[in-house]
PDB file of C-alpha atoms in Angstrom:
ATOM      1  CA  PRO A   1       9.939  23.454  -4.216  1.00 65.00           C
ATOM      2  CA  ASN A   2       9.157  22.324  -0.730  1.00 72.00           C
ATOM      3  CA  ALA A   3      10.172  17.971  -1.462  1.00 72.00           C
ATOM      4  CA  GLY A   4      13.328  17.164   0.010  1.00 81.00           C
ATOM      5  CA  THR A   5      16.125  15.340  -1.961  1.00 85.00           C
ATOM      6  CA  TRP A   6      15.199  12.038  -0.652  1.00 83.00           C
ATOM      7  CA  ALA A   7      11.625  12.577  -1.250  1.00 83.00           C
ATOM      8  CA  VAL A   8      12.732  13.086  -4.640  1.00 87.00           C
ATOM      9  CA  ILE A   9      15.005   9.950  -5.049  1.00 91.00           C
ATOM     10  CA  GLY A  10      12.189   7.909  -3.451  1.00 89.00           C
ATOM     11  CA  VAL A  11       9.663   8.828  -6.006  1.00 90.00           C
ATOM     12  CA  PHE A  12      12.187   8.374  -8.942  1.00 93.00           C
ATOM     13  CA  LEU A  13      12.946   4.509  -7.518  1.00 94.00           C
ATOM     14  CA  LEU A  14       8.827   3.891  -6.567  1.00 93.00           C
ATOM     15  CA  LEU A  15       8.196   5.320 -10.071  1.00 94.00           C
ATOM     16  CA  LEU A  16      10.990   3.371 -12.074  1.00 94.00           C
ATOM     17  CA  GLY A  17       9.899   0.065  -9.485  1.00 93.00           C
ATOM     18  CA  LYS A  18       6.417   0.339 -10.989  1.00 94.00           C
ATOM     19  CA  TRP A  19       7.638   0.651 -14.962  1.00 93.00           C
ATOM     20  CA  ALA A  20      10.077  -1.919 -14.583  1.00 91.00           C
ATOM     21  CA  ALA A  21       7.293  -4.246 -12.839  1.00 92.00           C
ATOM     22  CA  LEU A  22       4.937  -3.034 -15.544  1.00 90.00           C
ATOM     23  CA  ALA A  23       7.079  -3.768 -18.586  1.00 90.00           C
ATOM     24  CA  GLN A  24       6.608  -7.696 -17.894  1.00 84.00           C
ATOM     25  CA  SER A  25       3.370  -7.727 -19.451  1.00 85.00           C
ATOM     26  CA  LEU A  26       1.500  -8.473 -17.193  1.00 87.00           C
ATOM     27  CA  PRO A  27      -2.210  -9.420 -17.893  1.00 89.00           C
ATOM     28  CA  ALA A  28      -4.794  -6.830 -17.692  1.00 90.00           C
ATOM     29  CA  ARG A  29      -7.054  -8.481 -15.245  1.00 91.00           C
ATOM     30  CA  VAL A  30      -4.127  -8.901 -12.641  1.00 93.00           C
ATOM     31  CA  LEU A  31      -3.672  -5.078 -12.836  1.00 93.00           C
ATOM     32  CA  LEU A  32      -6.693  -4.609 -10.601  1.00 94.00           C
ATOM     33  CA  LEU A  33      -5.121  -6.269  -7.498  1.00 95.00           C
ATOM     34  CA  PRO A  34      -1.937  -3.562  -6.654  1.00 95.00           C
ATOM     35  CA  PRO A  35      -4.518  -0.992  -6.175  1.00 95.00           C
ATOM     36  CA  ALA A  36      -7.105  -2.483  -4.169  1.00 96.00           C
ATOM     37  CA  VAL A  37      -4.191  -3.861  -2.067  1.00 96.00           C
ATOM     38  CA  GLY A  38      -2.932  -0.488  -1.743  1.00 96.00           C
ATOM     39  CA  ARG A  39      -5.716   1.301  -0.331  1.00 95.00           C
ATOM     40  CA  LEU A  40      -6.864  -1.871   2.256  1.00 96.00           C
ATOM     41  CA  ALA A  41      -3.130  -1.402   3.340  1.00 96.00           C
ATOM     42  CA  ALA A  42      -3.626   2.597   4.196  1.00 93.00           C
ATOM     43  CA  MET A  43      -7.066   1.603   6.120  1.00 93.00           C
ATOM     44  CA  LEU A  44      -5.031  -1.129   7.954  1.00 94.00           C
ATOM     45  CA  ALA A  45      -1.902   1.083   9.075  1.00 93.00           C
ATOM     46  CA  ALA A  46      -4.709   3.877  10.131  1.00 91.00           C
ATOM     47  CA  ALA A  47      -6.263   1.037  12.250  1.00 91.00           C
ATOM     48  CA  ILE A  48      -3.486  -0.303  13.699  1.00 90.00           C
ATOM     49  CA  PHE A  49      -1.121   2.142  14.138  1.00 90.00           C
ATOM     50  CA  PRO A  50      -1.653   5.656  16.098  1.00 87.00           C
ATOM     51  CA  TYR A  51      -1.941   8.718  14.429  1.00 86.00           C
ATOM     52  CA  ALA A  52       1.371  10.683  15.104  1.00 81.00           C
ATOM     53  CA  ARG A  53       0.176  14.159  15.983  1.00 77.00           C
ATOM     54  CA  PRO A  54      -3.188  15.697  16.951  1.00 71.00           C
ATOM     55  CA  GLU A  55      -3.756  18.242  14.119  1.00 76.00           C
ATOM     56  CA  GLY A  56      -3.669  17.292  10.338  1.00 72.00           C
ATOM     57  CA  LEU A  57      -5.991  15.867   7.462  1.00 73.00           C
ATOM     58  CA  GLY A  58      -4.531  12.122   7.891  1.00 72.00           C
ATOM     59  CA  GLY A  59      -6.880  12.620  11.597  1.00 73.00           C
ATOM     60  CA  PHE A  60      -9.746  12.975   9.419  1.00 72.00           C
ATOM     61  CA  PHE A  61      -9.484  10.013   7.243  1.00 75.00           C
ATOM     62  CA  ARG A  62      -8.379   7.991  10.787  1.00 78.00           C
ATOM     63  CA  GLU A  63     -11.082   9.300  12.843  1.00 79.00           C
ATOM     64  CA  GLY A  64     -13.802   8.047   9.961  1.00 78.00           C
ATOM     65  CA  LEU A  65     -12.340   4.673  10.272  1.00 86.00           C
ATOM     66  CA  GLY A  66     -14.181   1.722  11.785  1.00 88.00           C
ATOM     67  CA  TRP A  67     -14.437  -1.444  11.607  1.00 91.00           C
ATOM     68  CA  ILE A  68     -17.850  -1.717   9.277  1.00 93.00           C
ATOM     69  CA  GLN A  69     -15.330   0.212   6.583  1.00 92.00           C
ATOM     70  CA  ILE A  70     -12.675  -2.077   6.998  1.00 93.00           C
ATOM     71  CA  ALA A  71     -14.296  -5.385   6.848  1.00 95.00           C
ATOM     72  CA  VAL A  72     -16.248  -3.793   3.763  1.00 95.00           C
ATOM     73  CA  ALA A  73     -12.439  -2.865   2.499  1.00 94.00           C
ATOM     74  CA  ILE A  74     -11.173  -6.644   3.234  1.00 95.00           C
ATOM     75  CA  LEU A  75     -13.728  -8.171   1.422  1.00 96.00           C
ATOM     76  CA  ALA A  76     -13.668  -5.828  -1.602  1.00 96.00           C
ATOM     77  CA  THR A  77     -10.401  -6.765  -1.562  1.00 95.00           C
ATOM     78  CA  LEU A  78     -10.738 -10.547  -1.426  1.00 95.00           C
ATOM     79  CA  ALA A  79     -13.320 -10.332  -4.259  1.00 95.00           C
ATOM     80  CA  VAL A  80     -10.857  -8.523  -6.412  1.00 95.00           C
ATOM     81  CA  THR A  81      -8.155 -11.070  -5.636  1.00 94.00           C
ATOM     82  CA  ALA A  82     -11.242 -13.903  -6.554  1.00 93.00           C
ATOM     83  CA  PHE A  83     -11.679 -11.953  -9.561  1.00 93.00           C
ATOM     84  CA  THR A  84      -7.908 -11.809 -10.565  1.00 91.00           C
ATOM     85  CA  GLY A  85      -7.647 -15.792  -9.554  1.00 86.00           C
ATOM     86  CA  TRP A  86      -7.207 -16.822  -6.157  1.00 82.00           C
ATOM     87  CA  THR A  87      -3.612 -17.948  -7.297  1.00 83.00           C
ATOM     88  CA  GLN A  88      -2.857 -14.425  -6.596  1.00 90.00           C
ATOM     89  CA  PHE A  89      -3.438 -14.463  -3.160  1.00 92.00           C
ATOM     90  CA  ALA A  90       0.060 -14.800  -2.643  1.00 92.00           C
ATOM     91  CA  THR A  91       0.640 -11.042  -4.133  1.00 93.00           C
ATOM     92  CA  LEU A  92      -2.108 -10.207  -1.437  1.00 94.00           C
ATOM     93  CA  ALA A  93      -0.302 -12.100   1.011  1.00 95.00           C
ATOM     94  CA  VAL A  94       2.989  -9.954  -0.088  1.00 95.00           C
ATOM     95  CA  GLY A  95       1.341  -6.740  -0.111  1.00 95.00           C
ATOM     96  CA  ILE A  96      -0.237  -6.964   3.308  1.00 96.00           C
ATOM     97  CA  VAL A  97       3.214  -7.918   4.679  1.00 96.00           C
ATOM     98  CA  SER A  98       5.221  -5.161   3.265  1.00 96.00           C
ATOM     99  CA  ALA A  99       2.490  -2.559   4.169  1.00 95.00           C
ATOM    100  CA  LEU A 100       2.896  -3.622   8.203  1.00 95.00           C
ATOM    101  CA  GLY A 101       6.493  -3.523   7.996  1.00 95.00           C
ATOM    102  CA  PHE A 102       6.566  -0.113   6.160  1.00 95.00           C
ATOM    103  CA  SER A 103       4.118   1.010   8.688  1.00 94.00           C
ATOM    104  CA  TYR A 104       5.922  -0.025  11.630  1.00 94.00           C
ATOM    105  CA  TRP A 105       9.468   1.155  10.152  1.00 93.00           C
ATOM    106  CA  ALA A 106       7.748   4.684   9.387  1.00 92.00           C
ATOM    107  CA  SER A 107       5.762   4.728  13.084  1.00 92.00           C
ATOM    108  CA  THR A 108       9.227   4.118  14.960  1.00 92.00           C
ATOM    109  CA  ARG A 109      11.127   6.581  12.845  1.00 89.00           C
ATOM    110  CA  LEU A 110       8.227   9.088  13.693  1.00 85.00           C
ATOM    111  CA  GLY A 111       8.122   8.379  17.637  1.00 84.00           C
ATOM    112  CA  GLY A 112       5.425   5.733  17.611  1.00 82.00           C
ATOM    113  CA  GLY A 113       2.824   6.926  15.225  1.00 87.00           C
ATOM    114  CA  LEU A 114       2.138   8.183  11.609  1.00 90.00           C
ATOM    115  CA  THR A 115       0.903  10.816   9.170  1.00 87.00           C
ATOM    116  CA  GLY A 116      -1.080  11.521   6.230  1.00 86.00           C
ATOM    117  CA  ASP A 117       1.564  11.596   4.330  1.00 87.00           C
ATOM    118  CA  VAL A 118       2.588   8.150   5.414  1.00 89.00           C
ATOM    119  CA  TYR A 119      -0.603   6.434   5.024  1.00 91.00           C
ATOM    120  CA  GLY A 120      -0.141   7.654   1.273  1.00 91.00           C
ATOM    121  CA  ALA A 121       3.740   6.337   0.945  1.00 93.00           C
ATOM    122  CA  VAL A 122       1.893   3.111   2.295  1.00 95.00           C
ATOM    123  CA  CYS A 123      -0.356   2.564  -0.199  1.00 95.00           C
ATOM    124  CA  GLU A 124       2.265   3.348  -3.246  1.00 95.00           C
ATOM    125  CA  VAL A 125       4.866   1.097  -1.231  1.00 95.00           C
ATOM    126  CA  THR A 126       2.277  -1.940  -1.165  1.00 96.00           C
ATOM    127  CA  GLU A 127       1.428  -1.141  -4.774  1.00 96.00           C
ATOM    128  CA  LEU A 128       4.912  -1.463  -5.793  1.00 96.00           C
ATOM    129  CA  ALA A 129       5.416  -4.696  -3.862  1.00 96.00           C
ATOM    130  CA  CYS A 130       2.241  -6.213  -5.311  1.00 95.00           C
ATOM    131  CA  LEU A 131       3.509  -5.464  -8.999  1.00 95.00           C
ATOM    132  CA  LEU A 132       6.923  -6.911  -8.353  1.00 94.00           C
ATOM    133  CA  SER A 133       5.258 -10.170  -6.939  1.00 93.00           C
ATOM    134  CA  LEU A 134       3.100 -10.460  -9.982  1.00 93.00           C
ATOM    135  CA  ALA A 135       6.363  -9.329 -12.636  1.00 92.00           C
ATOM    136  CA  LEU A 136       7.998 -12.503 -10.276  1.00 91.00           C
ATOM    137  CA  GLN A 137       4.986 -14.646 -10.578  1.00 89.00           C
ATOM    138  CA  ASN A 138       4.561 -14.065 -14.481  1.00 81.00           C
ATOM    139  CA  ARG A 139       8.209 -14.883 -15.461  1.00 77.00           C
TER     140      ARG A 139
END
């Protein structure tokens, strides 16, 4: 009941895009990559962009985030990429570029920072970008 019209439309389009990408009969192994890149993207967004407000649950996520956690996330994502095949490095690049672009766009709309909701949106948008990249590569 508290979701706005644009939020509902956005979620519908996101799910439609994911469904369309998954309908392309992707190999099961490559389906590990979008969630891994999505979580890395949320961490990078939290590390690079300031938090938009002093309170909020997203601030707790950002507070506990250090370079050790980011390094481990990068290594884990590279390990998943290696497992899925180094040819999927392009998918990793598409995901990171889309995450940083979306994060920059959102931070300009929110006055220079991000919120916890935006971290979640970064993760979902990155997963969609990765799935669409995989679908285009497997055509």
